[in-house]
Short mmCIF file of C-alpha atoms in Angstrom, two decimals:
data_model
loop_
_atom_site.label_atom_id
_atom_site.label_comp_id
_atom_site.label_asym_id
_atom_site.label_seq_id
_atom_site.Cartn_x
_atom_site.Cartn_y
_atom_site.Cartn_z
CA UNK A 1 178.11 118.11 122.56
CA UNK A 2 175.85 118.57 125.50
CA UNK A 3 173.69 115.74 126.61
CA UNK A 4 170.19 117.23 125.96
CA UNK A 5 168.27 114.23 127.63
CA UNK A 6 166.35 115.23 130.63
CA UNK A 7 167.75 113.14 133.98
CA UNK A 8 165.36 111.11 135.73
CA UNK A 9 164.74 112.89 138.62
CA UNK A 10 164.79 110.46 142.26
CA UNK A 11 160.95 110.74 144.26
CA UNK A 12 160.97 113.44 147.15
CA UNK A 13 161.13 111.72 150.46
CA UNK A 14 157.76 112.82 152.03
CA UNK A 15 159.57 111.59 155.35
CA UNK A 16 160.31 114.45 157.79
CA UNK A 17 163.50 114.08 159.22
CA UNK A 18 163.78 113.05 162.64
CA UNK A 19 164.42 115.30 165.21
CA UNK A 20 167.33 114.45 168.27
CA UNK A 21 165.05 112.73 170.61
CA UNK A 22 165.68 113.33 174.53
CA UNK A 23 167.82 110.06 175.76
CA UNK A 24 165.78 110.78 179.11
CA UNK A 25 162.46 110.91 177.67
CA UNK A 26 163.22 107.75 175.76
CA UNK A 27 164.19 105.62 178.79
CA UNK A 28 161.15 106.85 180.68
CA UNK A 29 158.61 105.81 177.86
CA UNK A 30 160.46 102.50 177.53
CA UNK A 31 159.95 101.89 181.19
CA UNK A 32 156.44 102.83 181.16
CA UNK A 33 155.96 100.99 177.93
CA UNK A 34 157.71 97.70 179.85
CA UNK A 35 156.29 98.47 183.30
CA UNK A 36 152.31 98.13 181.07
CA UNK A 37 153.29 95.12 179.66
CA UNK A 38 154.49 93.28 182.83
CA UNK A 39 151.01 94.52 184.87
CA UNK A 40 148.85 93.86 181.81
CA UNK A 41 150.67 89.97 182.19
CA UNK A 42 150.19 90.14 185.96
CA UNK A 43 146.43 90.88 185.88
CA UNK A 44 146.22 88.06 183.47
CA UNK A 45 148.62 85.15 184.65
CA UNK A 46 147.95 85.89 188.88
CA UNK A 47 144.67 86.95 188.89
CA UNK A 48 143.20 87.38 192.76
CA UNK A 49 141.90 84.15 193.55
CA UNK A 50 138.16 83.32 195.27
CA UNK A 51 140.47 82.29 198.50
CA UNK A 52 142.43 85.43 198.26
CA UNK A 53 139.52 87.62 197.48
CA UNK A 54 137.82 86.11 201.02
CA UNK A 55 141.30 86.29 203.37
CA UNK A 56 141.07 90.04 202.18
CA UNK A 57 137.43 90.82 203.07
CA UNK A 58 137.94 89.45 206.33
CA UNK A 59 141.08 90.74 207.22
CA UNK A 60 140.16 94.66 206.51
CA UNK A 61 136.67 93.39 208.57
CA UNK A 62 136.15 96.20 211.92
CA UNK A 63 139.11 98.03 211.17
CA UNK A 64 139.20 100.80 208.72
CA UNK A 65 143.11 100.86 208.92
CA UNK A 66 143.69 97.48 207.55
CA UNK A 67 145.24 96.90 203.88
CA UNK A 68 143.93 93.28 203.58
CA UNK A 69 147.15 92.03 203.48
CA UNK A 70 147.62 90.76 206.82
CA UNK A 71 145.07 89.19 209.34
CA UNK A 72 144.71 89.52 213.28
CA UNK A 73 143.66 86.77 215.23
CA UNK A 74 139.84 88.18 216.17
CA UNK A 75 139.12 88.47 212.70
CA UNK A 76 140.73 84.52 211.85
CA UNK A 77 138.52 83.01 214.26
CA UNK A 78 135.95 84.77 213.01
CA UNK A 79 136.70 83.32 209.63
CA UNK A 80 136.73 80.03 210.69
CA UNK A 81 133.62 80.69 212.40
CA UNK A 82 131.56 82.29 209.63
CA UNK A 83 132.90 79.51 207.00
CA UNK A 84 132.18 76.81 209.73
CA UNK A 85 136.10 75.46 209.58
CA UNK A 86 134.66 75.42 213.27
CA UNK A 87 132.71 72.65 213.62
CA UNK A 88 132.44 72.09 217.29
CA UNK A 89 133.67 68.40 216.84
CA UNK A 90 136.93 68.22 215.12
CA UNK A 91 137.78 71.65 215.08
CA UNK A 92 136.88 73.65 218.05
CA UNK A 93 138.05 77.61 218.82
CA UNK A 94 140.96 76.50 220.65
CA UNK A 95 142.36 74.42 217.97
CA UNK A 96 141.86 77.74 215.70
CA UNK A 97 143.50 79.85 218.21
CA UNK A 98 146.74 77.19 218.78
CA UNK A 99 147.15 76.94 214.84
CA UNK A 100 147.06 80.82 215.05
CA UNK A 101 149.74 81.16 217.19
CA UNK A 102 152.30 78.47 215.72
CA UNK A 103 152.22 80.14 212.45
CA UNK A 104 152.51 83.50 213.05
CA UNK A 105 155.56 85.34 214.42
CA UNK A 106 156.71 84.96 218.01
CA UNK A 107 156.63 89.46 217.68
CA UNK A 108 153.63 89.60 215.55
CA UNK A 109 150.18 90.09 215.88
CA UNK A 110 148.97 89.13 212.45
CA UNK A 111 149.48 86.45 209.57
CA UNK A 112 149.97 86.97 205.91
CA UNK A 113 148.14 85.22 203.07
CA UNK A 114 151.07 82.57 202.83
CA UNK A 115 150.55 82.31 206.38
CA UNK A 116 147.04 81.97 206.39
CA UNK A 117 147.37 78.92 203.80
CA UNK A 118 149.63 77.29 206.15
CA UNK A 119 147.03 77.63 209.02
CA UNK A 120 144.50 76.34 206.95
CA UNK A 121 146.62 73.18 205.95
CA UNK A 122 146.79 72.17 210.04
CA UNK A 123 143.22 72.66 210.41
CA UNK A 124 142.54 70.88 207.25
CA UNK A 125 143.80 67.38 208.33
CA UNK A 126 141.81 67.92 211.50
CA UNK A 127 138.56 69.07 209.62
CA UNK A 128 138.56 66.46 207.13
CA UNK A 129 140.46 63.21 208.60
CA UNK A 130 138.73 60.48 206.58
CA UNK A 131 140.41 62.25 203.32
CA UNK A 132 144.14 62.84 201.93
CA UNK A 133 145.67 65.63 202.46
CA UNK A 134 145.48 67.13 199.27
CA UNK A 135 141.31 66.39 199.08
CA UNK A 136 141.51 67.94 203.22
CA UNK A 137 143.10 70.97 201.90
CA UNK A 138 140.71 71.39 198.96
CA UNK A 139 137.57 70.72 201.14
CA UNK A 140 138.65 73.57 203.25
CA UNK A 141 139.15 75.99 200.74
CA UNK A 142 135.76 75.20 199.27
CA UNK A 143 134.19 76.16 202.75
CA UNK A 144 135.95 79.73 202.38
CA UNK A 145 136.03 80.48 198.51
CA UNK A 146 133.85 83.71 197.67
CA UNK A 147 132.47 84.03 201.28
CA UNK A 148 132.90 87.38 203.50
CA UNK A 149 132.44 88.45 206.99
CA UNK A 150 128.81 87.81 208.29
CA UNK A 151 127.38 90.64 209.72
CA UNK A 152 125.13 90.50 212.34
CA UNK A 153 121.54 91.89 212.45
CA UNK A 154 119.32 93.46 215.61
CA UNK A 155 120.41 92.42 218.70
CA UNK A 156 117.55 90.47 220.25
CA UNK A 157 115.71 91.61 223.65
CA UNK A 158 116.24 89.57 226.32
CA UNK A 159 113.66 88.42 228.22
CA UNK A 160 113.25 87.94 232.21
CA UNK A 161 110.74 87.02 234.48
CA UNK A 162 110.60 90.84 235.48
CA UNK A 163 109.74 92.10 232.11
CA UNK A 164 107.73 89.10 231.28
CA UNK A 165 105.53 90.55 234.40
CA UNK A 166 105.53 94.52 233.22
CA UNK A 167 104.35 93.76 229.69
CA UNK A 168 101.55 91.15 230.56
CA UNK A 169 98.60 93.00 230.67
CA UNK A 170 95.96 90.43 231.52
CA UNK A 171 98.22 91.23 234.89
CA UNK A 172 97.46 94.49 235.37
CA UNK A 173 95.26 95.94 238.31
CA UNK A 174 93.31 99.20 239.04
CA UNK A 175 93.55 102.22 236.09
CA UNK A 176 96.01 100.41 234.33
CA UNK A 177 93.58 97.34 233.79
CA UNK A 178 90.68 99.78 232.62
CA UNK A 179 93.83 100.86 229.46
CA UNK A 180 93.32 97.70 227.79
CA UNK A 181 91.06 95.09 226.55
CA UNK A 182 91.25 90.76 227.06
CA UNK A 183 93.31 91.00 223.96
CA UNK A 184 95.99 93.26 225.20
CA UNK A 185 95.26 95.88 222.84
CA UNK A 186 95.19 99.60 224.13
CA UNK A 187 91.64 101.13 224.05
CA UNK A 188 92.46 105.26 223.47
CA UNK A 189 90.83 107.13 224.76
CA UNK A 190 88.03 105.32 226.26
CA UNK A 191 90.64 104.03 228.51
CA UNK A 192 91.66 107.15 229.50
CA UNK A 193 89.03 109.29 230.42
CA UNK A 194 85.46 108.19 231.78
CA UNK A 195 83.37 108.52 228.56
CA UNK A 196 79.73 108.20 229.61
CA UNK A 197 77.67 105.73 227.95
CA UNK A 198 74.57 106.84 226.75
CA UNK A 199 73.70 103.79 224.92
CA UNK A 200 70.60 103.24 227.06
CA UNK A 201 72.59 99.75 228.00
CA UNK A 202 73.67 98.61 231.08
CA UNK A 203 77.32 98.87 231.69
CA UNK A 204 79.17 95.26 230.39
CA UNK A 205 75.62 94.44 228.96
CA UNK A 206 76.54 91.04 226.38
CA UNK A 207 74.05 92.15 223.87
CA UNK A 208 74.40 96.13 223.64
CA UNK A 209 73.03 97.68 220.30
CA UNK A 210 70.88 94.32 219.58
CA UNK A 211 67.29 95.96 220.69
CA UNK A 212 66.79 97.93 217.46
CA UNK A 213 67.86 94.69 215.11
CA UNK A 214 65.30 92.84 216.95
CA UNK A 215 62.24 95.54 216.81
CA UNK A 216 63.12 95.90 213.44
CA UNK A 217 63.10 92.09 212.71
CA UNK A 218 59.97 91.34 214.54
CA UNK A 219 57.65 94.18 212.37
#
């Protein structure tokens, strides 16, 4: 006798089957995938630090070539200038320029960031005697955290004797005398051209354009 009972039928997988996936593709996400991961933890774990950030702002300082990650010699001292590692006492140029040059390369022009530390741990104990060498090194990197290359403004005129005389006017003789008045300030026109006065004053009178104050004061 034939079973009559309806079989429970099984759920329809709603899943669409997976198609063959390119081995090359998949190793080229899953190095992208680890390659995010490890900058993401980079960024977060070495972030640039305030010292860094300064040894790079100097170092690409005058030169439009520069990649920040090396520094020449004109722009250390300038560095050392600018954060006052230079104090004219215990650290003078030359003591910048001699560190310099026994930490970088006998061939090379330039110092890295490593580098640079080192440099700033010799001037450090000379900077800072009275403390350890562990305060030294901190005090100097306090003096160059967050700072960057000063720039400077106008360059100033330089005065001489000789220009000193060509600008003094209350020195001036003849037509050129007539230009100007006690003050030094240029009168126009009227010292220019010979505007006639027809004031009714005398010429250099102290007490022009009083007469009419006074009729008018004495009615």
């Amino acid at each position: 006798m034939a079973d009559n009972k309806a079989k429970p039928t099984k759920p329809a997988n709603k899943t669409p089957p997976r198609s063959p996936s390119d081995p090359t593709k998949d190793r080229a996400a899953k190095r992208l995938s680890c390659d995010s991961n490890s900058s993401h933890e980079g960024a977060v774990a070495g972030e640039i630090s305030a010292l860094e950030e300064a040894f790079r702002k100097f170092a690409i300082h005058g030169d439009t070539r520069a990649t920040g990650k090396e520094m020449h010699g004109k722009n250390w001292s300038k560095l050392c200038k600018d954060c006052q590692v230079i104090d004219g006492k215990n650290v003078t140029i030359t003591d910048v320029d001699i560190v310099f040059s026994k930490i970088k390369g006998k061939s090379s022009r330039t110092i890295s960031f490593e580098q640079f530390k080192e440099a700033l741990q010799e001037l450090s104990k000379k900077r800072f005697k009275e403390k350890s060498d562990e305060e030294a090194i901190q005090e100097i990197y306090k003096l160059i955290e967050g700072k960057a290359p000063i720039i400077s403004g106008v360059t100033k005129a330089i005065s001489s004797p000789t220009v000193s005389r060509l600008t003094d006017t209350s020195k001036f003789t003849g037509s050129h005398k007539e230009r100007f008045d006690p003050s030094g300030k240029g009168k126009g026109r009227a010292g220019r051209e010979d505007l006639v006065d027809t004031s009714g004053y005398v010429s250099g009178y102290k007490h022009a354009g009083t007469y009419d104050h006074k009729v008018q004061g004495s009615k």
